[in-house]
CSV table of C-alpha atoms in Angstrom, one decimal:
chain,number,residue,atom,x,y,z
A,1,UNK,CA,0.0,0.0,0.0
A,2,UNK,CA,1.2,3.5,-1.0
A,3,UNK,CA,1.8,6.0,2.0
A,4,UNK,CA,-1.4,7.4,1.7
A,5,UNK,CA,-3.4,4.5,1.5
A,6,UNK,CA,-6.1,3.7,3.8
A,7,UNK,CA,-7.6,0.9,4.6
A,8,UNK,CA,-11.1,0.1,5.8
A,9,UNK,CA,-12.2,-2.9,8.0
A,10,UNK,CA,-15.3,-3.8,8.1
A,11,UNK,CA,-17.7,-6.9,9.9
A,12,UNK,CA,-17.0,-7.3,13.8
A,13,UNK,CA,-14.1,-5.9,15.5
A,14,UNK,CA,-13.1,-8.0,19.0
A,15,UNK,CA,-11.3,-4.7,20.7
A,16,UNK,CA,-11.8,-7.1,23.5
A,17,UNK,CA,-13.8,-10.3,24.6
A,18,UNK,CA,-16.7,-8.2,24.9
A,19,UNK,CA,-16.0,-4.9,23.3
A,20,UNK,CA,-17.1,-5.3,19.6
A,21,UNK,CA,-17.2,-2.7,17.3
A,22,UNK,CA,-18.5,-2.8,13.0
A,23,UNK,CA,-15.5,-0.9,11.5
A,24,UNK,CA,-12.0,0.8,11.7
A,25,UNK,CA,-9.7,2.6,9.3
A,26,UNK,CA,-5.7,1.9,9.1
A,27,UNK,CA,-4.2,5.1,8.3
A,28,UNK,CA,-0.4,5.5,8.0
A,29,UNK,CA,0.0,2.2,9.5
A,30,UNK,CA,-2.2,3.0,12.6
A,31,UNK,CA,-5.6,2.2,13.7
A,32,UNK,CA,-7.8,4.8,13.7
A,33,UNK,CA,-12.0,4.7,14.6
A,34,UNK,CA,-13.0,7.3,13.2
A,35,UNK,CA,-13.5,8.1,9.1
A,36,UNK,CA,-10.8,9.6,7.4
A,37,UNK,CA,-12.0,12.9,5.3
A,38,UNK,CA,-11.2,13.1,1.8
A,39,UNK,CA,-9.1,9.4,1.1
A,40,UNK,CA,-8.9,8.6,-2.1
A,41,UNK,CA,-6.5,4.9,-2.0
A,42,UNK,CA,-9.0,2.8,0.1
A,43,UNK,CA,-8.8,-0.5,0.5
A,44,UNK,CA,-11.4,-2.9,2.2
A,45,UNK,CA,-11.3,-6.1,3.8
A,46,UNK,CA,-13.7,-7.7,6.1
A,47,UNK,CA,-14.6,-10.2,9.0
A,48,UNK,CA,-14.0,-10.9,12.3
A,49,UNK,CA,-11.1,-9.1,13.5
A,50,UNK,CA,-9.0,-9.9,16.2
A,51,UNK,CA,-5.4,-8.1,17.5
A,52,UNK,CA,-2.4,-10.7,16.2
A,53,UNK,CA,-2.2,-13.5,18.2
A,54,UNK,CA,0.7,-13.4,20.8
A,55,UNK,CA,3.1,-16.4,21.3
A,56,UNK,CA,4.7,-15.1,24.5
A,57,UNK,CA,7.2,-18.5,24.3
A,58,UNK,CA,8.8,-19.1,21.0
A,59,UNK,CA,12.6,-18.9,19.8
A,60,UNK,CA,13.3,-16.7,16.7
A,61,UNK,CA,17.0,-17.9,15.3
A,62,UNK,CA,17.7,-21.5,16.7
A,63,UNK,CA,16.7,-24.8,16.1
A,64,UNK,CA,17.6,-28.1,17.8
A,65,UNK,CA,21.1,-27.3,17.1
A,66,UNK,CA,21.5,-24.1,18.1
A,67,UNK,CA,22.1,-20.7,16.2
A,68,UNK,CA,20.7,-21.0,13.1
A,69,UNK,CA,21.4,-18.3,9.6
A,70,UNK,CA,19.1,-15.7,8.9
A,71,UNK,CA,17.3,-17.6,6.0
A,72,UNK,CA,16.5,-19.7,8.2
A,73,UNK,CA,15.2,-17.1,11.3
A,74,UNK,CA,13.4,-15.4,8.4
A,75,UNK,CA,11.1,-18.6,7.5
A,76,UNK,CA,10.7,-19.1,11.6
A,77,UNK,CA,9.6,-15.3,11.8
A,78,UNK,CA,7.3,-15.6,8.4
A,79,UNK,CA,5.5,-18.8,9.1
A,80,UNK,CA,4.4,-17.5,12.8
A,81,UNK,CA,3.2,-14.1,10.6
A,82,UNK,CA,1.2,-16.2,8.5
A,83,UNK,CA,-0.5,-18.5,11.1
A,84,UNK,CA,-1.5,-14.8,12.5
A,85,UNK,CA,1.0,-14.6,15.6
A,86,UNK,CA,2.3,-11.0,15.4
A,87,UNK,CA,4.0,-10.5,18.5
A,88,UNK,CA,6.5,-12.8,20.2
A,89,UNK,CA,8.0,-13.3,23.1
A,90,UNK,CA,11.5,-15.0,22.6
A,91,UNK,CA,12.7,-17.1,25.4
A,92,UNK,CA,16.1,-17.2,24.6
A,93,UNK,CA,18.2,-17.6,21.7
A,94,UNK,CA,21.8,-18.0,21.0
A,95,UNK,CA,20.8,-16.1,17.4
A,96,UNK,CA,21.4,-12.1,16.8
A,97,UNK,CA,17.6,-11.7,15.3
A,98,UNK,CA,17.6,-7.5,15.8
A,99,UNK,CA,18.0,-7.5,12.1
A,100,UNK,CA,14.0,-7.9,12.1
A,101,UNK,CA,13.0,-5.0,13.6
A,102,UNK,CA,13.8,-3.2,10.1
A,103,UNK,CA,11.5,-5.6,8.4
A,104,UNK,CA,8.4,-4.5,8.4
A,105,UNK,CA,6.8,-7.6,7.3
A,106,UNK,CA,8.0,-9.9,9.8
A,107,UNK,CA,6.3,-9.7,13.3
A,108,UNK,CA,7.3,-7.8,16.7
A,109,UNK,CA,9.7,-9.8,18.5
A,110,UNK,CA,10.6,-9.1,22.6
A,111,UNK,CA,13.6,-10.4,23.3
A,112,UNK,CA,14.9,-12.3,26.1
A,113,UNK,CA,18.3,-12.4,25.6
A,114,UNK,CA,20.1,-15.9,25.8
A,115,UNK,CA,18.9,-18.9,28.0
A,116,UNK,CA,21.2,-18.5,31.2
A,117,UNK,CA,22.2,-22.0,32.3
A,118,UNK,CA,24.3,-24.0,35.1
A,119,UNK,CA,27.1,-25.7,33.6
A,120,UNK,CA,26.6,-28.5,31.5
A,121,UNK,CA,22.6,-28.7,32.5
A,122,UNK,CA,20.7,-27.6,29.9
A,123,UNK,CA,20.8,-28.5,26.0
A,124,UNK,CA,24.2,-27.8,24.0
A,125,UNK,CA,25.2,-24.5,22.3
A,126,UNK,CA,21.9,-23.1,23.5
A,127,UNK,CA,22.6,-20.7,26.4
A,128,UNK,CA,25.3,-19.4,28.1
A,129,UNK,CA,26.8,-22.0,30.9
A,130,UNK,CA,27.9,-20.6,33.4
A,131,UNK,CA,28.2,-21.4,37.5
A,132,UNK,CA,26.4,-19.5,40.6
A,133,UNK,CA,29.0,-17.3,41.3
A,134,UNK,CA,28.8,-15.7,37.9
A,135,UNK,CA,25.1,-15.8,37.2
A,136,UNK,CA,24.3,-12.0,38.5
A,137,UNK,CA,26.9,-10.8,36.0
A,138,UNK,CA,25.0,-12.7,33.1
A,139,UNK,CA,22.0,-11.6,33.7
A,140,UNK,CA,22.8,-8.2,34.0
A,141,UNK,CA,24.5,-8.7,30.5
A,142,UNK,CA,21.3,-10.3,28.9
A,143,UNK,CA,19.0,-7.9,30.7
A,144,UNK,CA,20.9,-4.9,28.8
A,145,UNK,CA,20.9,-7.0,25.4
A,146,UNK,CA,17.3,-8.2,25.6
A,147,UNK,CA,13.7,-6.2,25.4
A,148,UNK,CA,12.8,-6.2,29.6
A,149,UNK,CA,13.2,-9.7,29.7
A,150,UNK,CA,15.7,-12.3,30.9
A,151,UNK,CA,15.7,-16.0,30.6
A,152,UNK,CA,16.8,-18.6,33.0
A,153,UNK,CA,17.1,-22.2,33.3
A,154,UNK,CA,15.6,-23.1,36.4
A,155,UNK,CA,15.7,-26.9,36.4
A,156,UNK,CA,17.8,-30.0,34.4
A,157,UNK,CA,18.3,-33.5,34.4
A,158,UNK,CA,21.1,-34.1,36.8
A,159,UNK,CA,22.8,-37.2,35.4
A,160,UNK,CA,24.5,-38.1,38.6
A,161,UNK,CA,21.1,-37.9,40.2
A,162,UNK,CA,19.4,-39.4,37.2
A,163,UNK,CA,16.4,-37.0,37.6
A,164,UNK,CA,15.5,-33.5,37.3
A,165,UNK,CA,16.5,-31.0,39.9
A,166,UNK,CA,17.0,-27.3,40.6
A,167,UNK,CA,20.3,-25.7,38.7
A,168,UNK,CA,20.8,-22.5,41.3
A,169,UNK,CA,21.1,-22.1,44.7
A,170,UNK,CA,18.2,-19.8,46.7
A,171,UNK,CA,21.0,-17.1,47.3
A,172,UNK,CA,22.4,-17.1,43.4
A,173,UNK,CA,18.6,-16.5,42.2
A,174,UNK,CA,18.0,-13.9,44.9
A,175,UNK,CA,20.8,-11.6,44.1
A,176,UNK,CA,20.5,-12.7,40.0
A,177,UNK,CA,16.7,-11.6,40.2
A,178,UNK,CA,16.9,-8.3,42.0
A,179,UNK,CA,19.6,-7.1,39.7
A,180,UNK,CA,17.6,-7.7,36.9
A,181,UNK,CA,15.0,-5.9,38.5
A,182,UNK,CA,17.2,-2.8,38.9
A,183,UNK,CA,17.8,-3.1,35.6
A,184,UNK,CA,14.3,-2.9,34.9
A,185,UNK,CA,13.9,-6.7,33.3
A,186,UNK,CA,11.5,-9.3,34.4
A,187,UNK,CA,12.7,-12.5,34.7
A,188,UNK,CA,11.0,-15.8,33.6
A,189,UNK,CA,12.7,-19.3,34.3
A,190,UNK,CA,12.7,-22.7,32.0
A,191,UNK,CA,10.8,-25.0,34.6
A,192,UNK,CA,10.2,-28.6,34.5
A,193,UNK,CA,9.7,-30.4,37.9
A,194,UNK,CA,8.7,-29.5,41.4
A,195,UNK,CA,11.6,-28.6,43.3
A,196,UNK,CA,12.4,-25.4,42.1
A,197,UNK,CA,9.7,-23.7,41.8
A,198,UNK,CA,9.6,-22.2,45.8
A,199,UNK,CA,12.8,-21.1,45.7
A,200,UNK,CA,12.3,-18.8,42.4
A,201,UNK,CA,8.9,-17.3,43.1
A,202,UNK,CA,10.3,-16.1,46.9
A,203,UNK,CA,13.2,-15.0,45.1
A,204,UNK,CA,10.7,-12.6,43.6
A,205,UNK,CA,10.4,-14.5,40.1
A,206,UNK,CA,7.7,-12.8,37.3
A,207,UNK,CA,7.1,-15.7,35.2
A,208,UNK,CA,7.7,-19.4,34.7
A,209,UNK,CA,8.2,-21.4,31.8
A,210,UNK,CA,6.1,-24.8,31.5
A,211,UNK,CA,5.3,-24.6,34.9
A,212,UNK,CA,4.5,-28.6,34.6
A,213,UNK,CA,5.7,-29.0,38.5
A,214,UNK,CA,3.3,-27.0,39.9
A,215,UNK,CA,1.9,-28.8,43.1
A,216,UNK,CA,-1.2,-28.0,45.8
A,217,UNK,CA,1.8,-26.4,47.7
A,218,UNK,CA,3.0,-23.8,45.4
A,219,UNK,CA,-0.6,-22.9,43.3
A,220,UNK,CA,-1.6,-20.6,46.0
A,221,UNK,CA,1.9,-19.0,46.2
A,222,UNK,CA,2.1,-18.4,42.3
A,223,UNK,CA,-1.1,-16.9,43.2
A,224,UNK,CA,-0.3,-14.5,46.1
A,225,UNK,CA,2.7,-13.1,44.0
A,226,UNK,CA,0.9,-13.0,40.8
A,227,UNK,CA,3.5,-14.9,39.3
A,228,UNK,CA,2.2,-15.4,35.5
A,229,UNK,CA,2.9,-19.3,33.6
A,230,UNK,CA,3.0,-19.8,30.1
A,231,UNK,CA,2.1,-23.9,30.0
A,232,UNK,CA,3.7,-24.3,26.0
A,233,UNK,CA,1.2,-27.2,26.4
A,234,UNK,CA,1.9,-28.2,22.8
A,235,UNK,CA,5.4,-28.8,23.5
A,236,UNK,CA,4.4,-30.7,26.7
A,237,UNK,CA,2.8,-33.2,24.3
A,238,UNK,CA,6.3,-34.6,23.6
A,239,UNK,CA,7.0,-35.9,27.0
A,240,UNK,CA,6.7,-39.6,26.5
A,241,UNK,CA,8.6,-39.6,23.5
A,242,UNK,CA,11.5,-38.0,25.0
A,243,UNK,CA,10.7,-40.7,28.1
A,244,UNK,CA,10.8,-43.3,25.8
A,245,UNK,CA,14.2,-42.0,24.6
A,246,UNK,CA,15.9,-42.0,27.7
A,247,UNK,CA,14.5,-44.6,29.6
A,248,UNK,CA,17.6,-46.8,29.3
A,249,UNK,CA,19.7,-44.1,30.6
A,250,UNK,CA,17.5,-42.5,32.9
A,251,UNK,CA,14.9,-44.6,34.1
A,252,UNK,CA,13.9,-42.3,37.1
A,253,UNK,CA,14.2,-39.1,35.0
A,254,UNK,CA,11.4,-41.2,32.3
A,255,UNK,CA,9.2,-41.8,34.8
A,256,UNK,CA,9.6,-38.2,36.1
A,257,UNK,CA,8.4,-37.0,33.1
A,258,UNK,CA,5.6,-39.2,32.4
A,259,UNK,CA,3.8,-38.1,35.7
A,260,UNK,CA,4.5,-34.7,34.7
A,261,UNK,CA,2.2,-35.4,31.1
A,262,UNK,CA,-0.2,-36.9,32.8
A,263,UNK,CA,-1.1,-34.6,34.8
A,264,UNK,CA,-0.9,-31.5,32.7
A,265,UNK,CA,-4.1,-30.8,32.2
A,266,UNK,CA,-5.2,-30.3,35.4
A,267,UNK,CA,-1.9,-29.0,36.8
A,268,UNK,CA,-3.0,-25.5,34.1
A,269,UNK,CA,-6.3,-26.1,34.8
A,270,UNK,CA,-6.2,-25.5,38.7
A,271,UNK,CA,-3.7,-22.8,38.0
A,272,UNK,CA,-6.4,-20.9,36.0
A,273,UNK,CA,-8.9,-21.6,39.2
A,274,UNK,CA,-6.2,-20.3,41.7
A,275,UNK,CA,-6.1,-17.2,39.8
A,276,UNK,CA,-2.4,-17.5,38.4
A,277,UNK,CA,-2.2,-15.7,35.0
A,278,UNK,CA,-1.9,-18.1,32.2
A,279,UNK,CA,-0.5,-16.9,28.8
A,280,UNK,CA,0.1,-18.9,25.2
A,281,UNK,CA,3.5,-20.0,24.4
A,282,UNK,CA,4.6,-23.0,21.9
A,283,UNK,CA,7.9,-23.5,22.8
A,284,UNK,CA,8.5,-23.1,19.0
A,285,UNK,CA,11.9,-23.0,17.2
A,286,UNK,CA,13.8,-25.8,19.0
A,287,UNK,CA,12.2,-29.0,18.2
A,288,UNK,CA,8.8,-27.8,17.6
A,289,UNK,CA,8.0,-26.2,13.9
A,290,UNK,CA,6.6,-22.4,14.2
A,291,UNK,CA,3.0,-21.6,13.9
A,292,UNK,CA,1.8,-23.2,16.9
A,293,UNK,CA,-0.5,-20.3,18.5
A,294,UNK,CA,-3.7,-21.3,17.3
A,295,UNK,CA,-3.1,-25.0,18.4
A,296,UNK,CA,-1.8,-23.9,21.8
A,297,UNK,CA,-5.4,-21.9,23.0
A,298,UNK,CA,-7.1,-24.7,21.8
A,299,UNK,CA,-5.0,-26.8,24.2
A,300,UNK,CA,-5.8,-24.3,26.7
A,301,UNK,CA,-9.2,-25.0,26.7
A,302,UNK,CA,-8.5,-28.8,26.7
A,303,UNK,CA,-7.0,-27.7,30.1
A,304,UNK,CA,-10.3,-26.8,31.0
A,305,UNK,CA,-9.9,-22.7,30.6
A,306,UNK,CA,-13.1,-21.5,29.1
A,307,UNK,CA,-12.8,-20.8,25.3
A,308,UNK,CA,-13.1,-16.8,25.7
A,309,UNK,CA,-9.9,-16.9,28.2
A,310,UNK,CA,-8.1,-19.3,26.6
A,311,UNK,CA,-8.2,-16.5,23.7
A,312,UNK,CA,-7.9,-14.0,25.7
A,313,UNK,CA,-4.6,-15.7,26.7
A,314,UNK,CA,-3.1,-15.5,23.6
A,315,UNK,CA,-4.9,-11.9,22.4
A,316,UNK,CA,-5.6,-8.9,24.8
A,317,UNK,CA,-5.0,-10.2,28.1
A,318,UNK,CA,-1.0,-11.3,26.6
A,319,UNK,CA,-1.0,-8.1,25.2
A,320,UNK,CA,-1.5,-5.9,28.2
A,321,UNK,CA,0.7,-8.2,30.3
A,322,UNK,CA,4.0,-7.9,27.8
A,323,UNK,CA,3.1,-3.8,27.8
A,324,UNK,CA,2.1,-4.0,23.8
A,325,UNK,CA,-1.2,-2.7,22.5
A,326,UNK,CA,-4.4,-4.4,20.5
A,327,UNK,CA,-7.0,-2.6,18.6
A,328,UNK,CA,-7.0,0.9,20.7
A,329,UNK,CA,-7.2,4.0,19.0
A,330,UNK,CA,-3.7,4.9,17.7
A,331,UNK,CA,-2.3,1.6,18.2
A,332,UNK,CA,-0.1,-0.1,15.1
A,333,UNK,CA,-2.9,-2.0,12.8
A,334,UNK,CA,-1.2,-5.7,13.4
A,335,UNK,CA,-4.2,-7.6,13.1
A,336,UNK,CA,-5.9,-10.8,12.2
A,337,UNK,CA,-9.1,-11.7,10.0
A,338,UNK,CA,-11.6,-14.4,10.4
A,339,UNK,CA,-14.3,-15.9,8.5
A,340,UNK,CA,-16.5,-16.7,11.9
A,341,UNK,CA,-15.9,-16.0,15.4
A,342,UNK,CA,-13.3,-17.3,17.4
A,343,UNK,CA,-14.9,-16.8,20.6
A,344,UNK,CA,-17.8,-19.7,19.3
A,345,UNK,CA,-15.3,-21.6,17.8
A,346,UNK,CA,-11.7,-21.5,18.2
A,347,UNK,CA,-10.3,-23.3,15.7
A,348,UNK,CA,-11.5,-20.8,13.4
A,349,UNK,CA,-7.6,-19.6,14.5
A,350,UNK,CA,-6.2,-21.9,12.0
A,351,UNK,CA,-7.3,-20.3,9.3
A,352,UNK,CA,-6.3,-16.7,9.1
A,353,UNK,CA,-8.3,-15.0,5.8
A,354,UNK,CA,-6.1,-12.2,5.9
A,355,UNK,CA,-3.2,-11.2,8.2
A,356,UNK,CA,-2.2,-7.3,8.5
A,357,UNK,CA,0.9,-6.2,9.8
A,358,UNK,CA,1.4,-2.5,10.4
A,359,UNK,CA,-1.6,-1.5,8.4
A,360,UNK,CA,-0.2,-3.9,5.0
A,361,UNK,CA,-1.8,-6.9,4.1
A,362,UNK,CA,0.8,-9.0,4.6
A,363,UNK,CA,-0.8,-12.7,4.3
C-alpha cells in the first residue's frame, strides 16, 4: 500500500472479549476509529477481527542445534506471521535476530536475551553455561541486550542424580533476580519439575516457563505473587517420547516426566482456578515447527480454561501483560481476519483470511 493509503475494516471488531465494534480505518500504518476525510487509496477487507495473536514462548533464530542463519530465522519469523502470531516473546536464543526489527513484514519480536544455564545442564550450544558465582553478571548482560526480559534455566536432568533438579542455589537467584529488576527486566525461568519452583517465586520471580511441577503447595503461592505461567502445552505433548528416549539411561528421569504429562491438564487447569495468569507459548523453534498459536489456545481450553480466556490468553490479556497494545485508537494496525468468530469456535484460528501487519496486508 502507497503512503497514503487507507484501509477500511469492516464486519465485527473483537477490541476485547466483549468490546465489539462494525469498523475501523488503518491510516499511515495505525488504527484509527474514526472516518478519514477526503481518502482517495482505500482498501477494504472484512470479517472478524482480532489483534495478532501473541506467542509469548517461541525462539526466533535457533533450532535443535543451536544458532541458526538468517534464512532460516526469516522462515521461523514468516510462518508464525502467516498463522496470525504478530507478537512474540523469545525465550532465549543464541541467534542475533535484531535485524528484524527493520523488516516491516515480519512480526514484533521481545527479546529475552540468551537462555542463562548451570554448567553443562541444559541442551548444548543453546545458552550461556555458566556457575552460581557468575550468574548476577550474566543476567545483568542479557538484561541490557534483551527487550525487559531475561531467561533462566531453572531446572535439568542431573545425570548423577538421574532425575530432574534445581540448577541454582536460593541465594544465586535472589541476588540474580533483583539485579535484573534494577535493571528494569522481568525475569522468567525454563521450569520442568517440582523442586524449584519455591525457591524462584520467593526470590521474587515474574514468570515461569512450563510450569508442569506446579503442586497444591505452590498454586496458591504463584497466586499471592501474581506470578504469570506460560504452560507451552503443545510442546508438553512430547514428553513420553522423550521418556521413551531416555528410559535406558535415565529410568527415574522417564518416569519423572511421564507423571509430569499426565497430569498437565489439570496442573494448568487448577492454576487458572487459583487465579495465576496463564499466557500462550509454543515452545517453537527448538524442536517444535513455528506456527503453533492457534493449536496452543485450543490446548488451553482442553485444560479446561473456558474458550473466551483461553483466547484471551493469547490476544488482549497477553498483550496488556508484555506492555504492547491491541485494537486501541492509535495503536499499530497488526491484526488478524476471520471468517467466523473465534470466541464460538476456536479453531477458526487456524485459518487466518487475511493477516495485517502495520496496516499492510501482509498474508
Amino acid at each position: 500500500m502507497s503512503e497514503r493509503a487507507v484501509l477500511h475494516v469492516k464486519g465485527r471488531i473483537l477490541v476485547g472479549p466483549d468490546e465489539v465494534r462494525d469498523e475501523l480505518w488503518v491510516i499511515d500504518g495505525r488504527i484509527s476509529y474514526d472516518r478519514p476525510a477526503g481518502a482517495r487509496d482505500v482498501r477494504t477487507v472484512g470479517g472478524w477481527v482480532l489483534p495478532g495473536l501473541v506467542d509469548a514462548h517461541c525462539h526466533v533464530g535457533l533450532d535443535r542445534h543451536g544458532a541458526v542463519p538468517e534464512d532460516v530465522a526469516e522462515k521461523q519469523a514468516l510462518t508464525d506471521r502467516d498463522a496470525g502470531a504478530l507478537l512474540l516473546r523469545d525465550a532465549g536464543s543464541p541467534s542475533d535476530t535484531r535485524w528484524t526489527d527493520d523488516r516491516e513484514d515480519l512480526p514484533k519480536i521481545i527479546r529475552a536475551g540468551r537462555h542463562i544455564a548451570r554448567t553443562r545442564r541444559y541442551i548444548r550450544n543453546y545458552a550461556w553455561e555458566v556457575e552460581p558465582d557468575d550468574l548476577v553478571a550474566y543476567v545483568a548482560q542479557e538484561a541490557r541486550r534483551g527487550d525487559g526480559w531475561v531467561k533462566l534455566v531453572g531446572d535439568w536432568i542431573d545425570r548423577d542424580l538421574g532425575d530432574l533438579s534445581a540448577c541454582w542455589p536460593r541465594g544465586a537467584v535472589e541476588a540474580a533476580i533483583a539485579e535484573a529488576h534494577r535493571l528494569g527486566a522481568r525475569v522468567t525461568a525454563h521450569c520442568f519439575a517440582e523442586d524449584s519452583l519455591r525457591d524462584l517465586v520467593e526470590a521474587g520471580i515474574d514468570c515461569v516457563e512450563h510450569a508442569t511441577g506446579l503442586t497444591d503447595e505452590t498454586v496458591p503461592l504463584f497466586a499471592e505473587r501474581g506470578v504469570a505461567i506460560v504452560p507451552t502445552l503443545v510442546n508438553i505433548a512430547t514428553f513420553p517420547a522423550l521418556a521413551d528416549g531416555g528410559e535406558a539411561r535415565f529410568p527415574r528421569w522417564s518416569a519423572h516426566m511421564r507423571r509430569l504429562h499426565e497430569r498437565r491438564y489439570d496442573t494448568v487447569r487448577s492454576a487458572y482456578d487459583a487465579g495465576i495468569p496463564v499466557f500462550v507459548g509454543t515452545d517453537a523453534g527448538g524442536t517444535l515447527p513455528h506456527g503453533l498459536a492457534a493449536e496452543e489456545v485450543a490446548e488451553l481450553a482442553k485444560a479446561g480454561l473456558p474458550p473466551v480466556e483461553a483466547l484471551a490468553a493469547g490476544t488482549w490479556k497477553a498483550r496488556a501483560w508484555l506492555g504492547r497494545p491491541g485494537l486501541e485508537e492509535g495503536a499499530p494496525a497488526d491484526l488478524v481476519v476471520y471468517d467466523a468468530d473465534p470466541r464460538a469456535d476456536l479453531r477458526v484460528l487456524t485459518a487466518p483470511r487475511r493477516v495485517v501487519l502495520d496496516g499492510r496486508v501482509v498474508a
